[in-house]
């Protein structure tokens, strides 16, 4: 029972971590004015560095904890969860490194225009077109996430309905519930 509790806590932490990652689509919502956009990009670059460090630290803790938990556990279900935890931890380290060293989709656009010789008026015009396209893409990504989490939830609930092992069935229900909550959160 203790290992099942640990598995649930681990899955909960991973789900929260995954939701934070999936919900990190901070788009620029201001006016298409270059000076405002410049300030947004500077703040976003600082946030990307902080988030990158955070993911690398928490991912490192999860990876090490998963390996240690795996080695200390004899229960196959717990070992599977610990293996998954270390795998997600390593993925979080990679995600953090990506945020820290490469930033976000605005960085290259900003760099290209900031260091160009075009006028402020032209920058504002180009920025307006770029932001229109980015808003459309963000909306598409949002609905893709709704559908993806809905399908994952359905697959987990289906697996729970077919599972005969009483220790495994709650894990599927939990994963189905988490993904249902994520799908609903993206829908609004």
Tab-separated table of N, CA and C in Angstrom, residues 13-178:
chain	number	residue	atom	x	y	z
A	13	UNK	N	2.848	14.712	-8.876
A	13	UNK	CA	3.904	15.699	-9.098
A	13	UNK	C	4.277	15.794	-10.567
A	14	UNK	N	4.363	14.648	-11.230
A	14	UNK	CA	4.686	14.653	-12.655
A	14	UNK	C	3.579	15.322	-13.459
A	15	UNK	N	2.338	15.109	-13.066
A	15	UNK	CA	1.218	15.720	-13.777
A	15	UNK	C	1.241	17.232	-13.626
A	16	UNK	N	1.512	17.704	-12.417
A	16	UNK	CA	1.605	19.152	-12.198
A	16	UNK	C	2.748	19.720	-13.015
A	17	UNK	N	3.879	19.012	-13.013
A	17	UNK	CA	5.044	19.445	-13.784
A	17	UNK	C	4.714	19.480	-15.278
A	18	UNK	N	4.030	18.461	-15.746
A	18	UNK	CA	3.647	18.397	-17.161
A	18	UNK	C	2.674	19.517	-17.499
A	19	UNK	N	1.750	19.800	-16.600
A	19	UNK	CA	0.787	20.873	-16.858
A	19	UNK	C	1.503	22.221	-16.938
A	20	UNK	N	2.464	22.438	-16.056
A	20	UNK	CA	3.222	23.690	-16.105
A	20	UNK	C	3.943	23.819	-17.436
A	21	UNK	N	4.531	22.733	-17.897
A	21	UNK	CA	5.203	22.745	-19.194
A	21	UNK	C	4.210	23.022	-20.319
A	22	UNK	N	3.106	22.312	-20.319
A	22	UNK	CA	2.143	22.440	-21.407
A	22	UNK	C	1.455	23.808	-21.389
A	23	UNK	N	1.439	24.448	-20.239
A	23	UNK	CA	0.720	25.703	-20.121
A	23	UNK	C	1.661	26.899	-20.225
A	24	UNK	N	2.864	26.691	-20.731
A	24	UNK	CA	3.857	27.757	-20.766
A	24	UNK	C	3.816	28.553	-22.073
A	25	UNK	N	2.686	28.629	-22.693
A	25	UNK	CA	2.542	29.312	-23.970
A	25	UNK	C	2.206	30.789	-23.744
A	26	UNK	N	3.157	31.520	-23.183
A	26	UNK	CA	2.941	32.929	-22.880
A	26	UNK	C	3.156	33.762	-24.127
A	27	UNK	N	2.071	34.171	-24.723
A	27	UNK	CA	2.182	34.967	-25.923
A	27	UNK	C	2.114	36.451	-25.610
A	28	UNK	N	2.663	37.234	-26.489
A	28	UNK	CA	2.598	38.684	-26.356
A	28	UNK	C	1.192	39.132	-26.704
A	29	UNK	N	0.546	39.835	-25.788
A	29	UNK	CA	-0.831	40.278	-25.991
A	29	UNK	C	-0.937	41.794	-26.122
A	30	UNK	N	0.193	42.474	-26.120
A	30	UNK	CA	0.175	43.924	-26.180
A	30	UNK	C	-0.046	44.460	-27.580
A	31	UNK	N	0.032	45.771	-27.675
A	31	UNK	CA	-0.110	46.440	-28.967
A	31	UNK	C	1.107	46.138	-29.838
A	32	UNK	N	0.937	46.176	-31.149
A	32	UNK	CA	2.080	45.921	-32.038
A	32	UNK	C	3.007	47.133	-32.122
A	33	UNK	N	3.592	47.469	-31.000
A	33	UNK	CA	4.546	48.584	-30.916
A	33	UNK	C	5.885	48.004	-30.479
A	34	UNK	N	6.905	48.296	-31.245
A	34	UNK	CA	8.207	47.677	-31.048
A	34	UNK	C	8.752	47.896	-29.641
A	35	UNK	N	8.605	49.075	-29.066
A	35	UNK	CA	9.169	49.325	-27.734
A	35	UNK	C	8.492	48.443	-26.677
A	36	UNK	N	7.181	48.270	-26.773
A	36	UNK	CA	6.474	47.382	-25.838
A	36	UNK	C	6.902	45.927	-26.045
A	37	UNK	N	7.022	45.528	-27.294
A	37	UNK	CA	7.433	44.172	-27.615
A	37	UNK	C	8.851	43.914	-27.102
A	38	UNK	N	9.740	44.891	-27.256
A	38	UNK	CA	11.124	44.767	-26.783
A	38	UNK	C	11.135	44.472	-25.279
A	39	UNK	N	10.333	45.217	-24.514
A	39	UNK	CA	10.264	45.005	-23.066
A	39	UNK	C	9.725	43.607	-22.741
A	40	UNK	N	8.693	43.179	-23.470
A	40	UNK	CA	8.137	41.843	-23.272
A	40	UNK	C	9.194	40.773	-23.517
A	41	UNK	N	9.947	40.914	-24.603
A	41	UNK	CA	10.957	39.917	-24.943
A	41	UNK	C	12.040	39.867	-23.875
A	42	UNK	N	12.472	41.026	-23.393
A	42	UNK	CA	13.508	41.055	-22.353
A	42	UNK	C	13.017	40.331	-21.089
A	43	UNK	N	11.777	40.611	-20.678
A	43	UNK	CA	11.219	39.938	-19.504
A	43	UNK	C	11.047	38.442	-19.755
A	44	UNK	N	10.632	38.073	-20.958
A	44	UNK	CA	10.447	36.665	-21.305
A	44	UNK	C	11.781	35.928	-21.304
A	45	UNK	N	12.837	36.592	-21.756
A	45	UNK	CA	14.159	35.961	-21.736
A	45	UNK	C	14.607	35.675	-20.304
A	46	UNK	N	14.340	36.609	-19.393
A	46	UNK	CA	14.662	36.382	-17.987
A	46	UNK	C	13.838	35.228	-17.428
A	47	UNK	N	12.554	35.187	-17.765
A	47	UNK	CA	11.673	34.106	-17.311
A	47	UNK	C	12.119	32.759	-17.884
A	48	UNK	N	12.542	32.733	-19.146
A	48	UNK	CA	13.025	31.488	-19.756
A	48	UNK	C	14.253	30.956	-19.016
A	49	UNK	N	15.139	31.852	-18.614
A	49	UNK	CA	16.318	31.425	-17.859
A	49	UNK	C	15.918	30.860	-16.501
A	50	UNK	N	15.013	31.559	-15.785
A	50	UNK	CA	14.541	31.069	-14.482
A	50	UNK	C	13.840	29.717	-14.625
A	51	UNK	N	12.955	29.628	-15.628
A	51	UNK	CA	12.221	28.394	-15.837
A	51	UNK	C	13.183	27.269	-16.226
A	52	UNK	N	14.165	27.578	-17.046
A	52	UNK	CA	15.140	26.574	-17.442
A	52	UNK	C	15.887	26.011	-16.248
A	53	UNK	N	16.337	26.881	-15.378
A	53	UNK	CA	17.041	26.430	-14.166
A	53	UNK	C	16.098	25.602	-13.292
A	54	UNK	N	14.865	26.053	-13.155
A	54	UNK	CA	13.878	25.328	-12.346
A	54	UNK	C	13.644	23.918	-12.872
A	55	UNK	N	13.440	23.794	-14.183
A	55	UNK	CA	13.230	22.467	-14.778
A	55	UNK	C	14.458	21.578	-14.625
A	56	UNK	N	15.647	22.157	-14.792
A	56	UNK	CA	16.856	21.341	-14.663
A	56	UNK	C	17.032	20.848	-13.223
A	57	UNK	N	16.743	21.690	-12.254
A	57	UNK	CA	16.874	21.280	-10.848
A	57	UNK	C	15.809	20.244	-10.493
A	58	UNK	N	14.539	20.542	-10.783
A	58	UNK	CA	13.481	19.588	-10.428
A	58	UNK	C	13.616	18.296	-11.228
A	59	UNK	N	14.036	18.399	-12.481
A	59	UNK	CA	14.263	17.205	-13.279
A	59	UNK	C	15.392	16.357	-12.720
A	60	UNK	N	16.442	17.012	-12.253
A	60	UNK	CA	17.552	16.280	-11.637
A	60	UNK	C	17.113	15.553	-10.377
A	61	UNK	N	16.309	16.236	-9.567
A	61	UNK	CA	15.793	15.608	-8.344
A	61	UNK	C	14.902	14.418	-8.699
A	62	UNK	N	14.014	14.599	-9.676
A	62	UNK	CA	13.122	13.504	-10.086
A	62	UNK	C	13.923	12.337	-10.661
A	63	UNK	N	14.929	12.628	-11.471
A	63	UNK	CA	15.734	11.566	-12.077
A	63	UNK	C	16.473	10.765	-11.003
A	64	UNK	N	17.103	11.459	-10.084
A	64	UNK	CA	17.837	10.776	-9.010
A	64	UNK	C	16.860	10.027	-8.099
A	65	UNK	N	15.750	10.691	-7.734
A	65	UNK	CA	14.750	10.035	-6.887
A	65	UNK	C	14.166	8.794	-7.545
A	66	UNK	N	13.932	8.863	-8.847
A	66	UNK	CA	13.409	7.707	-9.576
A	66	UNK	C	14.375	6.540	-9.578
A	67	UNK	N	15.651	6.844	-9.774
A	67	UNK	CA	16.663	5.781	-9.784
A	67	UNK	C	16.795	5.170	-8.389
A	68	UNK	N	16.867	5.998	-7.356
A	68	UNK	CA	16.983	5.499	-5.980
A	68	UNK	C	15.735	4.695	-5.607
A	69	UNK	N	14.548	5.243	-5.906
A	69	UNK	CA	13.304	4.534	-5.609
A	69	UNK	C	13.225	3.194	-6.322
A	70	UNK	N	13.662	3.172	-7.552
A	70	UNK	CA	13.671	1.927	-8.323
A	70	UNK	C	14.553	0.884	-7.646
A	71	UNK	N	15.736	1.309	-7.247
A	71	UNK	CA	16.667	0.377	-6.617
A	71	UNK	C	16.175	-0.124	-5.259
A	72	UNK	N	15.418	0.684	-4.531
A	72	UNK	CA	14.952	0.309	-3.192
A	72	UNK	C	13.645	-0.474	-3.204
A	73	UNK	N	12.948	-0.483	-4.333
A	73	UNK	CA	11.633	-1.111	-4.396
A	73	UNK	C	11.707	-2.513	-4.977
A	74	UNK	N	10.812	-3.364	-4.486
A	74	UNK	CA	10.695	-4.718	-5.025
A	74	UNK	C	9.388	-4.909	-5.783
A	75	UNK	N	8.445	-4.025	-5.578
A	75	UNK	CA	7.133	-4.117	-6.212
A	75	UNK	C	7.227	-3.707	-7.678
A	76	UNK	N	6.758	-4.549	-8.611
A	76	UNK	CA	6.861	-4.226	-10.046
A	76	UNK	C	6.154	-2.918	-10.426
A	77	UNK	N	4.998	-2.644	-9.852
A	77	UNK	CA	4.290	-1.408	-10.165
A	77	UNK	C	5.092	-0.193	-9.703
A	78	UNK	N	5.586	-0.252	-8.486
A	78	UNK	CA	6.383	0.866	-7.965
A	78	UNK	C	7.651	1.059	-8.785
A	79	UNK	N	8.285	-0.026	-9.150
A	79	UNK	CA	9.505	0.076	-9.964
A	79	UNK	C	9.200	0.726	-11.309
A	80	UNK	N	8.048	0.391	-11.881
A	80	UNK	CA	7.652	0.999	-13.155
A	80	UNK	C	7.445	2.501	-13.001
A	81	UNK	N	6.793	2.879	-11.910
A	81	UNK	CA	6.551	4.310	-11.665
A	81	UNK	C	7.866	5.033	-11.431
A	82	UNK	N	8.767	4.424	-10.665
A	82	UNK	CA	10.068	5.054	-10.432
A	82	UNK	C	10.867	5.173	-11.728
A	83	UNK	N	10.789	4.171	-12.570
A	83	UNK	CA	11.477	4.248	-13.864
A	83	UNK	C	10.889	5.374	-14.706
A	84	UNK	N	9.566	5.481	-14.694
A	84	UNK	CA	8.898	6.570	-15.411
A	84	UNK	C	9.304	7.920	-14.833
A	85	UNK	N	9.400	8.001	-13.512
A	85	UNK	CA	9.797	9.245	-12.855
A	85	UNK	C	11.191	9.677	-13.293
A	86	UNK	N	12.123	8.746	-13.326
A	86	UNK	CA	13.478	9.123	-13.741
A	86	UNK	C	13.510	9.515	-15.213
A	87	UNK	N	12.692	8.866	-16.031
A	87	UNK	CA	12.629	9.211	-17.453
A	87	UNK	C	12.070	10.621	-17.637
A	88	UNK	N	10.990	10.922	-16.931
A	88	UNK	CA	10.405	12.268	-17.015
A	88	UNK	C	11.380	13.299	-16.446
A	89	UNK	N	12.103	12.928	-15.408
A	89	UNK	CA	13.110	13.834	-14.844
A	89	UNK	C	14.184	14.192	-15.855
A	90	UNK	N	14.647	13.201	-16.580
A	90	UNK	CA	15.664	13.458	-17.609
A	90	UNK	C	15.088	14.338	-18.715
A	91	UNK	N	13.819	14.073	-19.079
A	91	UNK	CA	13.173	14.918	-20.094
A	91	UNK	C	13.057	16.356	-19.592
A	92	UNK	N	12.765	16.531	-18.298
A	92	UNK	CA	12.664	17.879	-17.725
A	92	UNK	C	14.011	18.591	-17.758
A	93	UNK	N	15.083	17.857	-17.536
A	93	UNK	CA	16.415	18.458	-17.632
A	93	UNK	C	16.649	18.977	-19.053
A	94	UNK	N	16.293	18.158	-20.036
A	94	UNK	CA	16.445	18.592	-21.431
A	94	UNK	C	15.572	19.786	-21.754
A	95	UNK	N	14.339	19.782	-21.264
A	95	UNK	CA	13.441	20.915	-21.478
A	95	UNK	C	14.004	22.174	-20.835
A	96	UNK	N	14.505	22.035	-19.619
A	96	UNK	CA	15.102	23.181	-18.934
A	96	UNK	C	16.301	23.729	-19.681
A	97	UNK	N	17.132	22.835	-20.181
A	97	UNK	CA	18.295	23.273	-20.956
A	97	UNK	C	17.850	24.023	-22.207
A	98	UNK	N	16.782	23.530	-22.814
A	98	UNK	CA	16.257	24.199	-24.004
A	98	UNK	C	15.768	25.607	-23.676
A	99	UNK	N	14.992	25.739	-22.610
A	99	UNK	CA	14.533	27.077	-22.208
A	99	UNK	C	15.716	27.984	-21.875
A	100	UNK	N	16.660	27.461	-21.127
A	100	UNK	CA	17.765	28.279	-20.657
A	100	UNK	C	18.658	28.756	-21.803
A	101	UNK	N	18.995	27.852	-22.722
A	101	UNK	CA	19.957	28.211	-23.755
A	101	UNK	C	19.349	28.653	-25.085
A	102	UNK	N	18.100	28.302	-25.364
A	102	UNK	CA	17.547	28.705	-26.657
A	102	UNK	C	16.351	29.641	-26.548
A	103	UNK	N	15.753	29.780	-25.373
A	103	UNK	CA	14.647	30.718	-25.214
A	103	UNK	C	13.359	30.249	-25.847
A	104	UNK	N	12.673	31.180	-26.506
A	104	UNK	CA	11.361	30.881	-27.074
A	104	UNK	C	11.276	31.363	-28.514
A	105	UNK	N	10.081	31.198	-29.088
A	105	UNK	CA	9.905	31.505	-30.510
A	105	UNK	C	10.025	32.994	-30.830
A	106	UNK	N	9.921	33.847	-29.857
A	106	UNK	CA	10.033	35.284	-30.109
A	106	UNK	C	11.485	35.752	-30.241
A	107	UNK	N	12.412	35.009	-29.655
A	107	UNK	CA	13.801	35.463	-29.598
A	107	UNK	C	14.428	35.706	-30.968
A	108	UNK	N	14.286	34.768	-31.868
A	108	UNK	CA	14.894	34.921	-33.200
A	108	UNK	C	14.254	36.052	-33.979
A	109	UNK	N	12.932	36.134	-33.898
A	109	UNK	CA	12.220	37.227	-34.568
A	109	UNK	C	12.696	38.573	-34.019
A	110	UNK	N	12.756	38.675	-32.694
A	110	UNK	CA	13.198	39.905	-32.050
A	110	UNK	C	14.621	40.255	-32.478
A	111	UNK	N	15.505	39.286	-32.425
A	111	UNK	CA	16.904	39.515	-32.778
A	111	UNK	C	17.038	40.000	-34.220
A	112	UNK	N	16.294	39.377	-35.120
A	112	UNK	CA	16.382	39.745	-36.537
A	112	UNK	C	15.943	41.184	-36.774
A	113	UNK	N	14.847	41.593	-36.135
A	113	UNK	CA	14.365	42.955	-36.358
A	113	UNK	C	15.112	43.998	-35.529
A	114	UNK	N	15.455	43.654	-34.307
A	114	UNK	CA	16.129	44.615	-33.433
A	114	UNK	C	17.451	45.067	-34.036
A	115	UNK	N	18.161	44.169	-34.654
A	115	UNK	CA	19.478	44.486	-35.203
A	115	UNK	C	19.445	44.816	-36.693
A	116	UNK	N	18.273	45.110	-37.197
A	116	UNK	CA	18.169	45.472	-38.612
A	116	UNK	C	18.169	46.996	-38.756
A	117	UNK	N	18.282	47.434	-39.983
A	117	UNK	CA	18.324	48.882	-40.238
A	117	UNK	C	16.974	49.430	-40.674
A	118	UNK	N	15.894	48.652	-40.514
A	118	UNK	CA	14.578	49.139	-40.936
A	118	UNK	C	14.030	50.123	-39.911
A	119	UNK	N	13.115	50.954	-40.349
A	119	UNK	CA	12.564	51.996	-39.485
A	119	UNK	C	11.661	51.399	-38.410
A	120	UNK	N	11.400	52.193	-37.391
A	120	UNK	CA	10.507	51.781	-36.313
A	120	UNK	C	9.104	51.505	-36.859
A	121	UNK	N	8.661	52.310	-37.799
A	121	UNK	CA	7.350	52.125	-38.414
A	121	UNK	C	7.272	50.778	-39.149
A	122	UNK	N	8.331	50.434	-39.862
A	122	UNK	CA	8.362	49.138	-40.549
A	122	UNK	C	8.397	47.983	-39.546
A	123	UNK	N	9.158	48.151	-38.455
A	123	UNK	CA	9.197	47.121	-37.417
A	123	UNK	C	7.796	46.902	-36.842
A	124	UNK	N	7.084	48.002	-36.591
A	124	UNK	CA	5.733	47.887	-36.048
A	124	UNK	C	4.797	47.161	-37.012
A	125	UNK	N	4.918	47.443	-38.288
A	125	UNK	CA	4.080	46.789	-39.300
A	125	UNK	C	4.377	45.287	-39.389
A	126	UNK	N	5.653	44.959	-39.404
A	126	UNK	CA	6.058	43.546	-39.452
A	126	UNK	C	5.623	42.842	-38.163
A	127	UNK	N	5.808	43.509	-37.036
A	127	UNK	CA	5.398	42.948	-35.753
A	127	UNK	C	3.902	42.644	-35.734
A	128	UNK	N	3.103	43.540	-36.267
A	128	UNK	CA	1.655	43.322	-36.294
A	128	UNK	C	1.302	42.048	-37.073
A	129	UNK	N	1.905	41.862	-38.220
A	129	UNK	CA	1.633	40.654	-39.027
A	129	UNK	C	2.120	39.400	-38.309
A	130	UNK	N	3.286	39.484	-37.703
A	130	UNK	CA	3.828	38.354	-36.953
A	130	UNK	C	2.903	37.968	-35.800
A	131	UNK	N	2.437	38.958	-35.046
A	131	UNK	CA	1.576	38.680	-33.891
A	131	UNK	C	0.237	38.084	-34.301
A	132	UNK	N	-0.310	38.528	-35.428
A	132	UNK	CA	-1.557	37.940	-35.917
A	132	UNK	C	-1.368	36.456	-36.192
A	133	UNK	N	-0.286	36.121	-36.840
A	133	UNK	CA	0.004	34.713	-37.153
A	133	UNK	C	0.245	33.907	-35.873
A	134	UNK	N	0.975	34.474	-34.932
A	134	UNK	CA	1.265	33.789	-33.674
A	134	UNK	C	-0.009	33.529	-32.868
A	135	UNK	N	-0.933	34.467	-32.851
A	135	UNK	CA	-2.203	34.256	-32.133
A	135	UNK	C	-2.979	33.090	-32.740
A	136	UNK	N	-3.001	33.023	-34.051
A	136	UNK	CA	-3.675	31.898	-34.718
A	136	UNK	C	-3.002	30.563	-34.359
A	137	UNK	N	-1.694	30.550	-34.348
A	137	UNK	CA	-0.966	29.322	-34.020
A	137	UNK	C	-1.192	28.920	-32.559
A	138	UNK	N	-1.211	29.893	-31.646
A	138	UNK	CA	-1.473	29.585	-30.232
A	138	UNK	C	-2.854	28.975	-30.047
A	139	UNK	N	-3.831	29.510	-30.757
A	139	UNK	CA	-5.188	28.969	-30.664
A	139	UNK	C	-5.233	27.535	-31.194
A	140	UNK	N	-4.541	27.275	-32.274
A	140	UNK	CA	-4.479	25.909	-32.814
A	140	UNK	C	-3.801	24.964	-31.829
A	141	UNK	N	-2.683	25.409	-31.234
A	141	UNK	CA	-1.985	24.579	-30.240
A	141	UNK	C	-2.883	24.274	-29.058
A	142	UNK	N	-3.671	25.254	-28.640
A	142	UNK	CA	-4.580	25.058	-27.502
A	142	UNK	C	-5.573	23.948	-27.800
A	143	UNK	N	-6.182	23.960	-28.971
A	143	UNK	CA	-7.172	22.933	-29.313
A	143	UNK	C	-6.527	21.580	-29.559
A	144	UNK	N	-5.316	21.565	-30.068
A	144	UNK	CA	-4.591	20.299	-30.207
A	144	UNK	C	-4.361	19.696	-28.823
A	145	UNK	N	-4.032	20.520	-27.840
A	145	UNK	CA	-3.835	20.039	-26.472
A	145	UNK	C	-5.136	19.500	-25.880
A	146	UNK	N	-6.253	20.184	-26.150
A	146	UNK	CA	-7.553	19.700	-25.664
A	146	UNK	C	-7.819	18.302	-26.217
A	147	UNK	N	-7.656	18.137	-27.507
A	147	UNK	CA	-7.926	16.844	-28.147
A	147	UNK	C	-6.946	15.782	-27.650
A	148	UNK	N	-5.660	16.141	-27.556
A	148	UNK	CA	-4.643	15.176	-27.118
A	148	UNK	C	-4.934	14.670	-25.713
A	149	UNK	N	-5.182	15.583	-24.782
A	149	UNK	CA	-5.461	15.158	-23.406
A	149	UNK	C	-6.786	14.413	-23.306
A	150	UNK	N	-7.753	14.773	-24.113
A	150	UNK	CA	-9.022	14.040	-24.123
A	150	UNK	C	-8.803	12.603	-24.583
A	151	UNK	N	-7.998	12.427	-25.620
A	151	UNK	CA	-7.715	11.078	-26.108
A	151	UNK	C	-6.911	10.258	-25.095
A	152	UNK	N	-5.950	10.903	-24.455
A	152	UNK	CA	-5.174	10.198	-23.430
A	152	UNK	C	-6.089	9.797	-22.269
A	153	UNK	N	-6.974	10.707	-21.867
A	153	UNK	CA	-7.923	10.394	-20.793
A	153	UNK	C	-8.809	9.219	-21.192
A	154	UNK	N	-9.340	9.260	-22.399
A	154	UNK	CA	-10.208	8.172	-22.869
A	154	UNK	C	-9.447	6.844	-22.883
A	155	UNK	N	-8.217	6.857	-23.352
A	155	UNK	CA	-7.418	5.629	-23.388
A	155	UNK	C	-7.168	5.088	-21.981
A	156	UNK	N	-6.888	5.988	-21.031
A	156	UNK	CA	-6.653	5.544	-19.657
A	156	UNK	C	-7.927	5.034	-18.995
A	157	UNK	N	-9.051	5.704	-19.222
A	157	UNK	CA	-10.314	5.216	-18.652
A	157	UNK	C	-10.697	3.870	-19.273
A	158	UNK	N	-10.444	3.720	-20.563
A	158	UNK	CA	-10.714	2.438	-21.212
A	158	UNK	C	-9.830	1.344	-20.602
A	159	UNK	N	-8.543	1.650	-20.429
A	159	UNK	CA	-7.629	0.684	-19.818
A	159	UNK	C	-8.076	0.330	-18.403
A	160	UNK	N	-8.541	1.328	-17.651
A	160	UNK	CA	-9.033	1.072	-16.292
A	160	UNK	C	-10.245	0.148	-16.321
A	161	UNK	N	-11.124	0.344	-17.306
A	161	UNK	CA	-12.331	-0.489	-17.379
A	161	UNK	C	-11.996	-1.933	-17.738
A	162	UNK	N	-10.872	-2.161	-18.371
A	162	UNK	CA	-10.478	-3.507	-18.804
A	162	UNK	C	-9.483	-4.166	-17.836
A	163	UNK	N	-8.905	-3.369	-16.942
A	163	UNK	CA	-7.865	-3.872	-16.041
A	163	UNK	C	-8.469	-4.715	-14.916
A	164	UNK	N	-7.867	-5.864	-14.685
A	164	UNK	CA	-8.340	-6.755	-13.621
A	164	UNK	C	-7.478	-6.647	-12.363
A	165	UNK	N	-6.266	-6.129	-12.489
A	165	UNK	CA	-5.369	-5.983	-11.348
A	165	UNK	C	-5.804	-4.772	-10.522
A	166	UNK	N	-6.180	-5.004	-9.283
A	166	UNK	CA	-6.666	-3.940	-8.403
A	166	UNK	C	-5.619	-2.902	-8.051
A	167	UNK	N	-4.331	-3.231	-8.182
A	167	UNK	CA	-3.273	-2.262	-7.906
A	167	UNK	C	-3.026	-1.348	-9.100
A	168	UNK	N	-3.264	-1.832	-10.292
A	168	UNK	CA	-2.974	-1.076	-11.513
A	168	UNK	C	-4.166	-0.202	-11.917
A	169	UNK	N	-5.360	-0.695	-11.713
A	169	UNK	CA	-6.572	0.008	-12.142
A	169	UNK	C	-6.637	1.456	-11.622
A	170	UNK	N	-6.343	1.711	-10.325
A	170	UNK	CA	-6.391	3.105	-9.842
A	170	UNK	C	-5.409	4.035	-10.552
A	171	UNK	N	-4.288	3.497	-10.993
A	171	UNK	CA	-3.315	4.323	-11.712
A	171	UNK	C	-3.923	4.809	-13.027
A	172	UNK	N	-4.604	3.901	-13.749
A	172	UNK	CA	-5.264	4.306	-15.000
A	172	UNK	C	-6.359	5.334	-14.734
A	173	UNK	N	-7.122	5.125	-13.674
A	173	UNK	CA	-8.182	6.088	-13.339
A	173	UNK	C	-7.571	7.440	-13.001
A	174	UNK	N	-6.499	7.416	-12.231
A	174	UNK	CA	-5.826	8.663	-11.870
A	174	UNK	C	-5.317	9.394	-13.112
A	175	UNK	N	-4.641	8.668	-13.988
A	175	UNK	CA	-4.124	9.285	-15.218
A	175	UNK	C	-5.256	9.802	-16.096
A	176	UNK	N	-6.341	9.060	-16.171
A	176	UNK	CA	-7.502	9.518	-16.934
A	176	UNK	C	-8.081	10.794	-16.360
A	177	UNK	N	-8.161	10.841	-15.035
A	177	UNK	CA	-8.706	12.031	-14.366
A	177	UNK	C	-7.802	13.236	-14.575
A	178	UNK	N	-6.502	13.052	-14.412
A	178	UNK	CA	-5.553	14.156	-14.610
A	178	UNK	C	-5.661	14.697	-16.028
